[in-house]
Structure formats: structure tokens, C-alpha cells
């Protein structure tokens, strides 16, 4: 297992277009998280899944955003009708449940997808 | 909502120097995490702190969980060029394992 994989690494899109990102977590991890990071800021939580169930969504996740994890493995994050304010790094992370302190939570981040909306 | 304030926002280091950064919270924390993020990559966990007063080292890195449970600091001793990056403090919520990050301290090399 090579860790958390995200695809694509970079995406440039025109305002109003739809985009979809993919995340492949570490295979034995049953939790998957999406975060958004804008320039000069720390990552902000968007949503998370336990297996295929989406258990929490942040207020940052507007109606134009939808995330799925259909079989409890990979996840997709779609943004519809993109706006310039959506430009950011979208980070995916995975962890095991129950978390264990001695494993430092097993919380592993991917390298992210950098979205630029022009 | 809860806020994490990191200082300084940025700093320049010269090879061999010791550097220090800190993080304060508006509320009491049960766990402090310190992450480093290199350009174009996701954050990587450096040190995790679990109780007030705890002092933990990881190589040249040392972090402490403040006794008030509202602050933490991270020290880097004998800095090297690869220490350049952004350092984040974070809290993890036991319910849901969500992370809340500070704004980061950007460490740069003196020209």
C-alpha cells in the first residue's frame, strides 16, 4: 500500500464547469476525510465517511459540493458550477477506527488536488 | 467557534539555529498535534501530545502540552535546510476524528 492517493494532482477549470476529484485511501482504513486548504491557511474539514456512510458535513460544504464513497473504498468529491472562490487545495485523509494513540491515529493525508478556477 | 492561533506566522532560519513556535487555543484541548507540510504535499504528523505538561521529542523536534491545556510549543534544534516548510498545530476531536488546524508557521531559509 502506497498511502493515500489523490487524482488529479492539479486541475484548472473555467468558472461554471463541474469538476470531480478522486481519493483512494489506505486499504485497511475505514474512515475517509476531505479537507480544503486555501493559500496561507490550515486545512479545514469538509466531510467524512465511515465505510460508505457519510457521517458529517461541514457548513463549508455548500449545495454545489457532493461527496460519495459508494463501496466504502475510494471516494469522489464533485464541485458543480465552480466559482473562483473554490480555488484551493483539496486534501483527502484516511484513518482507522477505533483510533489508537499508539498508532498516532493512523491519520494519513494524500498529496492533494490543487484546483484553480479561472 | 474554537480558534487556534499560531505564532509567528513566518520565520527565517539559518542552518544550525534553534527555532521555536507556539500555538494557543480559545478553549481547553485534550490533544495537541503538530504537523509539517512541504510544498505541494499533504501534512505529515510530527508529534502528538496527550496530557497537560507532557514533553515529547522526535529527533531534533520537541513539543510540550501547556499545563493550562490551552497552548503548546514546538522547538526545532540545530535547524537544517529540510526543516523549511509550514508547521501546523491541530486538535483532533475524539468523536469523528476531525482535525482543526491553526493557520500555520511558515519556516523559510535566510538568504
mmCIF file of C-alpha atoms in Angstrom:
data_model
loop_
_atom_site.group_PDB
_atom_site.id
_atom_site.type_symbol
_atom_site.label_atom_id
_atom_site.label_comp_id
_atom_site.label_asym_id
_atom_site.label_seq_id
_atom_site.Cartn_x
_atom_site.Cartn_y
_atom_site.Cartn_z
ATOM 1 C CA UNK A 1 0.000 0.000 0.000
ATOM 2 C CA UNK A 2 1.474 3.308 -1.075
ATOM 3 C CA UNK A 3 -0.589 5.543 1.187
ATOM 4 C CA UNK A 4 -3.450 7.858 0.281
ATOM 5 C CA UNK A 5 -3.647 8.637 -3.441
ATOM 6 C CA UNK A 6 -5.404 11.603 -4.959
ATOM 7 C CA UNK A 7 -6.144 12.243 -8.596
ATOM 8 C CA UNK A 8 -5.634 14.565 -10.378
ATOM 9 C CA UNK A 9 -2.822 16.463 -8.667
ATOM 10 C CA UNK A 10 -3.738 19.667 -10.455
ATOM 11 C CA UNK A 11 -6.916 20.821 -12.148
ATOM 12 C CA UNK A 12 -7.559 24.090 -13.969
ATOM 13 C CA UNK A 13 -11.149 24.732 -14.911
ATOM 14 C CA UNK A 14 -13.271 27.560 -16.176
ATOM 15 C CA UNK A 15 -15.811 29.137 -13.888
ATOM 16 C CA UNK A 16 -19.136 27.358 -14.147
ATOM 17 C CA UNK A 17 -17.707 23.972 -15.069
ATOM 18 C CA UNK A 18 -18.090 20.848 -12.938
ATOM 19 C CA UNK A 19 -15.052 19.042 -11.570
ATOM 20 C CA UNK A 20 -14.594 15.706 -9.823
ATOM 21 C CA UNK A 21 -11.680 14.562 -7.691
ATOM 22 C CA UNK A 22 -10.858 11.051 -6.599
ATOM 23 C CA UNK A 23 -9.267 9.745 -3.397
ATOM 24 C CA UNK A 24 -8.023 6.212 -2.770
ATOM 25 C CA UNK A 25 -7.429 5.705 0.961
ATOM 26 C CA UNK A 26 -5.143 3.235 2.682
ATOM 27 C CA UNK A 27 -6.930 -0.054 2.110
ATOM 28 C CA UNK A 28 -7.426 -1.093 5.737
ATOM 29 C CA UNK A 29 -8.677 2.358 6.808
ATOM 30 C CA UNK A 30 -12.436 2.608 7.186
ATOM 31 C CA UNK A 31 -12.631 6.367 7.678
ATOM 32 C CA UNK A 32 -12.057 8.857 4.886
ATOM 33 C CA UNK A 33 -11.969 12.638 5.229
ATOM 34 C CA UNK A 34 -11.997 15.589 2.879
ATOM 35 C CA UNK A 35 -10.375 18.898 3.777
ATOM 36 C CA UNK A 36 -9.962 22.149 1.885
ATOM 37 C CA UNK A 37 -6.894 24.368 2.201
ATOM 38 C CA UNK A 38 -6.740 27.877 0.802
ATOM 39 C CA UNK A 39 -3.492 29.758 0.341
ATOM 40 C CA UNK A 40 -1.871 30.743 3.610
ATOM 41 C CA UNK A 41 -4.353 28.836 5.762
ATOM 42 C CA UNK A 42 -4.510 25.496 7.506
ATOM 43 C CA UNK A 43 -6.710 22.727 6.143
ATOM 44 C CA UNK A 44 -10.406 22.971 7.005
ATOM 45 C CA UNK A 45 -12.658 19.968 7.499
ATOM 46 C CA UNK A 46 -15.316 19.386 4.837
ATOM 47 C CA UNK A 47 -16.792 15.937 5.391
ATOM 48 C CA UNK A 48 -16.014 12.388 6.430
ATOM 49 C CA UNK A 49 -17.163 8.837 5.750
ATOM 50 C CA UNK A 50 -17.093 5.728 7.821
ATOM 51 C CA UNK A 51 -17.165 2.932 5.284
ATOM 52 C CA UNK A 52 -19.786 4.075 2.758
ATOM 53 C CA UNK A 53 -21.781 6.247 5.163
ATOM 54 C CA UNK A 54 -21.242 10.000 5.098
ATOM 55 C CA UNK A 55 -21.453 10.871 8.792
ATOM 56 C CA UNK A 56 -20.784 14.586 8.912
ATOM 57 C CA UNK A 57 -20.675 17.577 6.604
ATOM 58 C CA UNK A 58 -19.238 20.977 7.452
ATOM 59 C CA UNK A 59 -21.056 24.229 6.744
ATOM 60 C CA UNK A 60 -18.258 24.869 4.237
ATOM 61 C CA UNK A 61 -19.752 22.157 2.041
ATOM 62 C CA UNK A 62 -22.274 24.136 0.029
ATOM 63 C CA UNK A 63 -25.021 22.596 -2.100
ATOM 64 C CA UNK A 64 -22.655 22.675 -5.070
ATOM 65 C CA UNK A 65 -20.389 20.141 -3.366
ATOM 66 C CA UNK A 66 -21.147 16.449 -3.151
ATOM 67 C CA UNK A 67 -19.009 13.602 -1.895
ATOM 68 C CA UNK A 68 -19.532 9.894 -2.269
ATOM 69 C CA UNK A 69 -17.869 6.708 -1.167
ATOM 70 C CA UNK A 70 -20.043 4.138 -2.891
ATOM 71 C CA UNK A 71 -18.377 0.904 -1.835
ATOM 72 C CA UNK A 72 -16.546 2.081 1.216
ATOM 73 C CA UNK A 73 -13.262 2.200 -0.661
ATOM 74 C CA UNK A 74 -12.397 5.165 -2.913
ATOM 75 C CA UNK A 75 -14.230 8.469 -2.647
ATOM 76 C CA UNK A 76 -15.104 11.232 -5.086
ATOM 77 C CA UNK A 77 -15.668 14.909 -4.416
ATOM 78 C CA UNK A 78 -17.614 16.791 -7.058
ATOM 79 C CA UNK A 79 -17.989 20.546 -7.317
ATOM 80 C CA UNK A 80 -20.723 21.799 -9.609
ATOM 81 C CA UNK A 81 -20.775 25.219 -11.248
ATOM 82 C CA UNK A 82 -17.327 26.090 -9.944
ATOM 83 C CA UNK A 83 -16.611 29.594 -8.686
ATOM 84 C CA UNK A 84 -13.294 31.386 -8.316
ATOM 85 C CA UNK A 85 -13.640 31.075 -4.547
ATOM 86 C CA UNK A 86 -13.455 27.295 -4.932
ATOM 87 C CA UNK A 87 -9.780 27.594 -5.898
ATOM 88 C CA UNK A 88 -7.909 25.690 -3.201
ATOM 89 C CA UNK A 89 -6.031 22.510 -2.379
ATOM 90 C CA UNK A 90 -8.447 19.654 -1.667
ATOM 91 C CA UNK A 91 -6.895 17.141 0.703
ATOM 92 C CA UNK A 92 -8.073 13.637 1.429
ATOM 93 C CA UNK A 93 -7.067 11.680 4.518
ATOM 94 C CA UNK A 94 -7.883 8.270 5.923
ATOM 95 C CA UNK A 95 -7.700 6.665 9.341
ATOM 96 C CA UNK A 96 -8.697 3.531 11.147
ATOM 97 C CA UNK A 97 -11.497 3.212 13.684
ATOM 98 C CA UNK A 98 -11.275 2.899 16.550
ATOM 99 C CA UNK A 99 -8.270 5.164 16.520
ATOM 100 C CA UNK A 100 -5.306 4.244 18.632
ATOM 101 C CA UNK A 101 -2.977 6.755 20.176
ATOM 102 C CA UNK A 102 -0.013 4.434 19.817
ATOM 103 C CA UNK A 103 -0.541 4.489 16.072
ATOM 104 C CA UNK A 104 -0.789 8.271 16.130
ATOM 105 C CA UNK A 105 -4.351 7.825 14.957
ATOM 106 C CA UNK A 106 -3.127 6.308 11.691
ATOM 107 C CA UNK A 107 -4.251 9.585 10.140
ATOM 108 C CA UNK A 108 -2.618 9.839 6.734
ATOM 109 C CA UNK A 109 -3.077 12.635 4.215
ATOM 110 C CA UNK A 110 -2.773 12.430 0.469
ATOM 111 C CA UNK A 111 -0.806 14.961 -1.561
ATOM 112 C CA UNK A 112 -3.963 16.821 -2.506
ATOM 113 C CA UNK A 113 -5.605 18.106 -5.657
ATOM 114 C CA UNK A 114 -4.916 21.751 -6.402
ATOM 115 C CA UNK A 115 -7.917 23.339 -8.096
ATOM 116 C CA UNK A 116 -7.629 26.631 -9.959
ATOM 117 C CA UNK A 117 -10.837 28.194 -11.264
ATOM 118 C CA UNK A 118 -10.261 30.813 -13.948
ATOM 119 C CA UNK B 1 -16.157 28.529 17.359
ATOM 120 C CA UNK B 2 -12.834 27.359 18.568
ATOM 121 C CA UNK B 3 -9.748 29.141 17.262
ATOM 122 C CA UNK B 4 -6.127 28.112 17.051
ATOM 123 C CA UNK B 5 -3.624 30.944 16.820
ATOM 124 C CA UNK B 6 -0.086 30.190 15.754
ATOM 125 C CA UNK B 7 2.884 32.486 16.090
ATOM 126 C CA UNK B 8 4.944 33.619 14.474
ATOM 127 C CA UNK B 9 3.211 33.472 11.105
ATOM 128 C CA UNK B 10 6.594 33.135 9.440
ATOM 129 C CA UNK B 11 10.244 32.987 10.396
ATOM 130 C CA UNK B 12 13.623 32.818 8.753
ATOM 131 C CA UNK B 13 16.133 30.266 9.932
ATOM 132 C CA UNK B 14 19.837 29.910 9.476
ATOM 133 C CA UNK B 15 21.316 26.447 9.456
ATOM 134 C CA UNK B 16 22.264 25.381 12.948
ATOM 135 C CA UNK B 17 19.859 27.737 14.743
ATOM 136 C CA UNK B 18 17.224 26.629 17.227
ATOM 137 C CA UNK B 19 13.709 27.800 16.421
ATOM 138 C CA UNK B 20 10.538 27.921 18.428
ATOM 139 C CA UNK B 21 6.890 28.387 17.581
ATOM 140 C CA UNK B 22 3.710 28.193 19.583
ATOM 141 C CA UNK B 23 0.005 27.694 19.349
ATOM 142 C CA UNK B 24 -2.776 28.959 21.596
ATOM 143 C CA UNK B 25 -6.381 27.940 21.771
ATOM 144 C CA UNK B 26 -9.536 29.700 22.863
ATOM 145 C CA UNK B 27 -10.677 26.505 24.586
ATOM 146 C CA UNK B 28 -9.201 23.607 26.520
ATOM 147 C CA UNK B 29 -7.689 20.832 24.434
ATOM 148 C CA UNK B 30 -7.326 17.131 25.174
ATOM 149 C CA UNK B 31 -4.773 16.501 22.434
ATOM 150 C CA UNK B 32 -2.262 18.629 20.590
ATOM 151 C CA UNK B 33 -0.876 17.530 17.254
ATOM 152 C CA UNK B 34 1.972 19.110 15.310
ATOM 153 C CA UNK B 35 2.155 18.648 11.544
ATOM 154 C CA UNK B 36 4.616 19.714 8.847
ATOM 155 C CA UNK B 37 3.577 20.403 5.281
ATOM 156 C CA UNK B 38 6.040 20.596 2.409
ATOM 157 C CA UNK B 39 5.105 22.465 -0.780
ATOM 158 C CA UNK B 40 2.631 20.530 -2.886
ATOM 159 C CA UNK B 41 2.171 17.809 -0.290
ATOM 160 C CA UNK B 42 -0.270 16.924 2.461
ATOM 161 C CA UNK B 43 0.504 17.480 6.165
ATOM 162 C CA UNK B 44 2.612 14.850 7.927
ATOM 163 C CA UNK B 45 2.291 14.227 11.665
ATOM 164 C CA UNK B 46 5.427 15.127 13.653
ATOM 165 C CA UNK B 47 4.417 14.841 17.298
ATOM 166 C CA UNK B 48 1.239 14.036 19.229
ATOM 167 C CA UNK B 49 0.687 15.245 22.836
ATOM 168 C CA UNK B 50 -1.973 13.730 25.053
ATOM 169 C CA UNK B 51 -1.837 15.315 28.508
ATOM 170 C CA UNK B 52 -1.109 18.634 30.158
ATOM 171 C CA UNK B 53 2.569 19.211 30.878
ATOM 172 C CA UNK B 54 3.691 16.418 28.574
ATOM 173 C CA UNK B 55 7.030 16.998 26.826
ATOM 174 C CA UNK B 56 7.724 14.809 23.816
ATOM 175 C CA UNK B 57 10.665 14.631 21.423
ATOM 176 C CA UNK B 58 11.029 13.288 17.923
ATOM 177 C CA UNK B 59 14.651 13.631 16.823
ATOM 178 C CA UNK B 60 15.504 17.335 16.777
ATOM 179 C CA UNK B 61 11.871 18.258 17.467
ATOM 180 C CA UNK B 62 10.477 18.826 20.937
ATOM 181 C CA UNK B 63 6.899 19.756 21.749
ATOM 182 C CA UNK B 64 5.105 20.474 25.004
ATOM 183 C CA UNK B 65 1.458 20.421 26.008
ATOM 184 C CA UNK B 66 0.862 23.530 28.147
ATOM 185 C CA UNK B 67 -0.367 23.000 31.697
ATOM 186 C CA UNK B 68 -3.368 25.248 31.083
ATOM 187 C CA UNK B 69 -4.289 22.911 28.195
ATOM 188 C CA UNK B 70 -4.744 25.973 26.015
ATOM 189 C CA UNK B 71 -1.295 26.167 24.463
ATOM 190 C CA UNK B 72 1.573 24.179 23.041
ATOM 191 C CA UNK B 73 5.000 24.925 21.645
ATOM 192 C CA UNK B 74 7.269 23.227 19.141
ATOM 193 C CA UNK B 75 11.046 23.607 19.137
ATOM 194 C CA UNK B 76 13.415 22.611 16.377
ATOM 195 C CA UNK B 77 17.031 22.335 17.418
ATOM 196 C CA UNK B 78 20.041 22.749 15.105
ATOM 197 C CA UNK B 79 17.875 23.520 12.085
ATOM 198 C CA UNK B 80 18.793 22.158 8.671
ATOM 199 C CA UNK B 81 17.587 23.239 5.216
ATOM 200 C CA UNK B 82 14.971 20.485 5.018
ATOM 201 C CA UNK B 83 13.212 21.980 8.057
ATOM 202 C CA UNK B 84 11.776 24.557 5.661
ATOM 203 C CA UNK B 85 8.027 24.180 5.320
ATOM 204 C CA UNK B 86 4.807 25.069 7.087
ATOM 205 C CA UNK B 87 4.209 23.814 10.602
ATOM 206 C CA UNK B 88 0.656 23.430 11.837
ATOM 207 C CA UNK B 89 -0.746 22.741 15.250
ATOM 208 C CA UNK B 90 -4.030 20.877 15.344
ATOM 209 C CA UNK B 91 -6.579 19.345 17.632
ATOM 210 C CA UNK B 92 -8.362 16.083 16.981
ATOM 211 C CA UNK B 93 -11.918 15.529 18.114
ATOM 212 C CA UNK B 94 -12.480 12.065 19.549
ATOM 213 C CA UNK B 95 -15.931 11.961 18.009
ATOM 214 C CA UNK B 96 -15.396 11.752 14.285
ATOM 215 C CA UNK B 97 -11.642 12.192 14.337
ATOM 216 C CA UNK B 98 -11.944 15.639 12.762
ATOM 217 C CA UNK B 99 -8.862 17.804 12.806
ATOM 218 C CA UNK B 100 -8.927 21.533 13.460
ATOM 219 C CA UNK B 101 -5.758 23.273 12.267
ATOM 220 C CA UNK B 102 -4.106 26.537 13.157
ATOM 221 C CA UNK B 103 -3.044 28.996 10.478
ATOM 222 C CA UNK B 104 0.497 27.669 10.342
ATOM 223 C CA UNK B 105 4.028 28.961 10.874
ATOM 224 C CA UNK B 106 5.984 29.229 7.648
ATOM 225 C CA UNK B 107 9.685 28.451 8.128
ATOM 226 C CA UNK B 108 11.975 29.864 5.480
ATOM 227 C CA UNK B 109 15.731 29.895 4.990
ATOM 228 C CA UNK B 110 17.621 33.150 5.432
ATOM 229 C CA UNK B 111 19.029 34.293 2.110
#
